[in-house]
Amino acid sequence: MDWNDNLTILNYRLPRLYRSENTALRVANMAQFNSMLFNTSGAPIDMWFNILDYARKGPNWKLVIDLLEIITSSNELGAEDEVLCSILENFKRNQFSVTSPKLTIGSVPPLEEEKRLEKLMGNKSTLLPINFLERGIHRARAVVRILTPKGIGTGFLIDQNFIVTNNHVIRNREEALKSKVEFNYQETVENLHAPVEEISFNPDAGFYTSTDHHKTEDLDFTVVKIKDNPNIKYGALSFSNKPVNKEDFVNIIQHPAGGFKQIALYHNVVTSVGDRVIQYLTDTLPGSSGSPVFNSSWEVVAIHHAGGKLLDPESNQYVFRNEGINGLRLKEIIDALQLT
């Protein structure tokens, strides 16, 4: 069956009600959808487009109708949604226009909410003060590229001239002695190479890695002193004192694939939070390991360390996500180490 305006409105409306992959799959499975035939990764609006695109291919809109009957049932989030109920009736009567570009459809009531020209499009506002960008540029100065004998990673500068990264980037003091950090490995506003400053590590002045003690061995982090006093020039990042929550937005400044410094700003939703890790949809690549994961106040809430098919800490099911070590755990440990 052809895509139509009803499906377009559903594609914008359903992500507001069922934002996470788990909740979307739950209602899709209740409708007897074959989840092997559509992709549920990515942003909520993309996930729902894939689900609806799968559903429209069923005979006589049966799959769409089955889905909407579940979503508008008494125990579901769409139970009192008049727009969804009207769209369901449209599909049952097969009364809608395929080619009409209008956003009003069939017998959908002209709710005041739908008639507004300006509105928030999700459960949380994505509006930010314009100084958010300037503050991000300032924090990015403390994000570094790490060159090791076995590859390239990312790290960031904290107080007392310590670099934080992953244990799998720098595993021990010997590797630290053979590695260097690069500040400003990035492009300027003119798309030119910025002047890079290279500094060596000084593990003899301070070093700790997660595998040094059995209580921290699963946290995949390393803290190591570097030479000189780059805090004066590049500042220092700080860990947040507040826990990150599911559906918060997070941004990652990183060196993906070992290249120029970049920032991931799209699809940045936290999908799961555990005591050890948080998971999110923010994009990364090899080389991003050790990157700071920021909240909207540019405080570090995690250190990125893995991505792919991972165990969800809340559902204990395998999902396709990116993952960082929870910053609250790391802050507690690093503060207790008193490395200076």
Short mmCIF file of N, CA and C in Angstrom, two decimals, residues 154-156 158 162-168 208-211 213 215-223 237-244 274-278 280 289-294 299-306 323-339:
data_model
loop_
_atom_site.label_atom_id
_atom_site.label_comp_id
_atom_site.label_asym_id
_atom_site.label_seq_id
_atom_site.Cartn_x
_atom_site.Cartn_y
_atom_site.Cartn_z
N THR A 154 41.33 8.74 22.13
CA THR A 154 40.96 10.08 22.58
C THR A 154 41.08 10.13 24.10
N GLY A 155 41.29 11.29 24.63
CA GLY A 155 41.32 11.49 26.08
C GLY A 155 40.96 12.93 26.39
N PHE A 156 40.97 13.28 27.67
CA PHE A 156 40.65 14.67 28.03
C PHE A 156 41.39 15.06 29.30
N ILE A 158 41.92 16.91 32.87
CA ILE A 158 41.22 17.32 34.08
C ILE A 158 42.19 18.12 34.95
N PHE A 162 46.14 16.03 34.63
CA PHE A 162 45.95 14.60 34.39
C PHE A 162 45.09 14.39 33.14
N ILE A 163 45.44 13.37 32.39
CA ILE A 163 44.64 12.95 31.23
C ILE A 163 43.85 11.71 31.62
N VAL A 164 42.57 11.71 31.25
CA VAL A 164 41.71 10.55 31.45
C VAL A 164 41.43 9.92 30.10
N THR A 165 41.55 8.61 30.02
CA THR A 165 41.22 7.87 28.80
C THR A 165 40.81 6.45 29.20
N ASN A 166 40.72 5.55 28.24
CA ASN A 166 40.37 4.16 28.54
C ASN A 166 41.61 3.33 28.86
N ASN A 167 41.40 2.30 29.65
CA ASN A 167 42.46 1.33 29.90
C ASN A 167 42.89 0.65 28.62
N HIS A 168 41.95 0.40 27.70
CA HIS A 168 42.34 -0.28 26.47
C HIS A 168 43.06 0.66 25.50
N TYR A 208 47.27 5.78 37.36
CA TYR A 208 46.39 4.71 37.84
C TYR A 208 45.56 4.21 36.67
N THR A 209 45.42 2.89 36.59
CA THR A 209 44.55 2.31 35.57
C THR A 209 43.61 1.30 36.23
N SER A 210 42.48 1.07 35.61
CA SER A 210 41.42 0.29 36.25
C SER A 210 41.84 -1.12 36.61
N THR A 211 42.78 -1.69 35.87
CA THR A 211 43.22 -3.06 36.15
C THR A 211 44.23 -3.14 37.30
N HIS A 213 43.46 -2.67 40.31
CA HIS A 213 42.76 -3.19 41.49
C HIS A 213 41.51 -3.93 41.04
N LYS A 215 38.66 -4.14 42.25
CA LYS A 215 37.39 -3.43 42.43
C LYS A 215 37.09 -2.47 41.27
N THR A 216 38.10 -2.16 40.49
CA THR A 216 37.89 -1.23 39.38
C THR A 216 38.19 -1.85 38.02
N GLU A 217 38.51 -3.12 37.97
CA GLU A 217 39.03 -3.71 36.74
C GLU A 217 38.03 -3.73 35.59
N ASP A 218 36.71 -3.60 35.88
CA ASP A 218 35.73 -3.62 34.81
C ASP A 218 35.32 -2.22 34.36
N LEU A 219 36.05 -1.18 34.81
CA LEU A 219 35.65 0.20 34.50
C LEU A 219 36.44 0.81 33.34
N ASP A 220 37.45 0.12 32.82
CA ASP A 220 38.12 0.52 31.58
C ASP A 220 38.53 2.01 31.57
N PHE A 221 39.33 2.43 32.53
CA PHE A 221 39.82 3.81 32.51
C PHE A 221 41.27 3.86 32.96
N THR A 222 41.94 4.91 32.54
CA THR A 222 43.31 5.22 32.95
C THR A 222 43.40 6.70 33.22
N VAL A 223 44.11 7.06 34.30
CA VAL A 223 44.40 8.46 34.63
C VAL A 223 45.91 8.59 34.72
N LEU A 237 38.40 19.74 32.24
CA LEU A 237 37.02 19.27 32.28
C LEU A 237 36.70 18.74 33.67
N SER A 238 35.44 18.77 34.03
CA SER A 238 35.02 18.28 35.34
C SER A 238 33.88 17.29 35.18
N PHE A 239 33.82 16.34 36.10
CA PHE A 239 32.74 15.36 36.11
C PHE A 239 31.50 15.96 36.78
N SER A 240 30.35 15.57 36.26
CA SER A 240 29.09 16.03 36.85
C SER A 240 28.85 15.36 38.19
N ASN A 241 28.24 16.09 39.11
CA ASN A 241 27.84 15.53 40.39
C ASN A 241 26.45 14.89 40.33
N LYS A 242 25.76 15.10 39.21
CA LYS A 242 24.39 14.62 39.09
C LYS A 242 24.33 13.38 38.20
N PRO A 243 23.47 12.44 38.50
CA PRO A 243 23.34 11.25 37.64
C PRO A 243 22.71 11.60 36.31
N VAL A 244 23.13 10.90 35.27
CA VAL A 244 22.48 11.03 33.97
C VAL A 244 21.23 10.15 33.97
N GLY A 274 23.01 2.34 33.88
CA GLY A 274 23.33 1.38 34.92
C GLY A 274 24.37 1.95 35.87
N ASP A 275 24.66 1.24 36.91
CA ASP A 275 25.66 1.71 37.88
C ASP A 275 27.04 1.81 37.24
N ARG A 276 27.36 0.89 36.34
CA ARG A 276 28.69 0.88 35.72
C ARG A 276 28.73 1.64 34.41
N VAL A 277 27.70 1.53 33.58
CA VAL A 277 27.73 2.12 32.25
C VAL A 277 26.44 2.88 31.97
N ILE A 278 26.53 3.78 30.98
CA ILE A 278 25.35 4.36 30.36
C ILE A 278 25.44 4.06 28.87
N TYR A 280 23.86 5.03 24.82
CA TYR A 280 23.32 6.17 24.09
C TYR A 280 23.41 5.89 22.60
N SER A 289 37.49 6.03 21.49
CA SER A 289 37.62 5.50 22.85
C SER A 289 38.34 6.48 23.75
N GLY A 290 37.78 6.71 24.93
CA GLY A 290 38.35 7.66 25.87
C GLY A 290 37.76 9.05 25.79
N SER A 291 36.80 9.24 24.89
CA SER A 291 36.20 10.57 24.70
C SER A 291 35.29 10.93 25.87
N PRO A 292 35.22 12.22 26.20
CA PRO A 292 34.27 12.65 27.23
C PRO A 292 32.85 12.70 26.67
N VAL A 293 31.92 12.16 27.43
CA VAL A 293 30.49 12.24 27.09
C VAL A 293 29.91 13.35 27.96
N PHE A 294 29.37 14.40 27.34
CA PHE A 294 28.93 15.59 28.06
C PHE A 294 27.42 15.64 28.21
N GLU A 299 29.30 19.15 31.33
CA GLU A 299 29.97 18.38 32.36
C GLU A 299 30.09 16.94 31.89
N VAL A 300 31.17 16.26 32.28
CA VAL A 300 31.41 14.90 31.84
C VAL A 300 30.51 13.94 32.64
N VAL A 301 29.71 13.15 31.92
CA VAL A 301 28.85 12.17 32.58
C VAL A 301 29.30 10.74 32.29
N ALA A 302 30.26 10.56 31.38
CA ALA A 302 30.75 9.22 31.06
C ALA A 302 32.02 9.34 30.23
N ILE A 303 32.76 8.25 30.17
CA ILE A 303 33.88 8.11 29.23
C ILE A 303 33.49 7.05 28.21
N HIS A 304 33.44 7.45 26.95
CA HIS A 304 33.06 6.49 25.92
C HIS A 304 34.08 5.37 25.83
N HIS A 305 33.58 4.12 25.71
CA HIS A 305 34.55 3.01 25.65
C HIS A 305 34.15 1.88 24.72
N ALA A 306 32.91 1.81 24.24
CA ALA A 306 32.54 0.65 23.42
C ALA A 306 31.31 0.98 22.59
N GLU A 323 28.35 3.02 24.23
CA GLU A 323 28.37 2.86 25.69
C GLU A 323 29.57 3.58 26.30
N GLY A 324 29.33 4.18 27.47
CA GLY A 324 30.40 4.82 28.22
C GLY A 324 30.40 4.37 29.67
N ILE A 325 31.54 4.48 30.31
CA ILE A 325 31.65 4.18 31.73
C ILE A 325 31.02 5.34 32.52
N ASN A 326 30.15 5.02 33.45
CA ASN A 326 29.40 6.02 34.19
C ASN A 326 30.33 6.99 34.93
N GLY A 327 30.15 8.27 34.66
CA GLY A 327 31.03 9.29 35.24
C GLY A 327 30.95 9.42 36.74
N LEU A 328 29.81 9.10 37.33
CA LEU A 328 29.70 9.18 38.79
C LEU A 328 30.64 8.19 39.46
N ARG A 329 30.72 6.97 38.91
CA ARG A 329 31.65 5.98 39.46
C ARG A 329 33.09 6.47 39.32
N LEU A 330 33.41 7.00 38.17
CA LEU A 330 34.79 7.43 37.91
C LEU A 330 35.16 8.62 38.78
N LYS A 331 34.25 9.57 38.93
CA LYS A 331 34.53 10.73 39.77
C LYS A 331 34.85 10.30 41.21
N GLU A 332 34.05 9.39 41.72
CA GLU A 332 34.25 8.90 43.09
C GLU A 332 35.63 8.26 43.25
N ILE A 333 36.01 7.45 42.25
CA ILE A 333 37.28 6.74 42.33
C ILE A 333 38.46 7.70 42.16
N ILE A 334 38.37 8.57 41.15
CA ILE A 334 39.48 9.49 40.87
C ILE A 334 39.68 10.46 42.03
N ASP A 335 38.59 10.95 42.61
CA ASP A 335 38.71 11.82 43.77
C ASP A 335 39.40 11.12 44.93
N ALA A 336 39.07 9.83 45.12
CA ALA A 336 39.63 9.06 46.23
C ALA A 336 41.10 8.72 46.03
N LEU A 337 41.55 8.67 44.78
CA LEU A 337 42.93 8.29 44.48
C LEU A 337 43.94 9.32 44.97
N GLN A 338 43.55 10.61 44.95
CA GLN A 338 44.46 11.69 45.35
C GLN A 338 45.82 11.52 44.70
N LEU A 339 45.78 11.57 43.36
CA LEU A 339 46.98 11.27 42.59
C LEU A 339 48.04 12.37 42.66
#
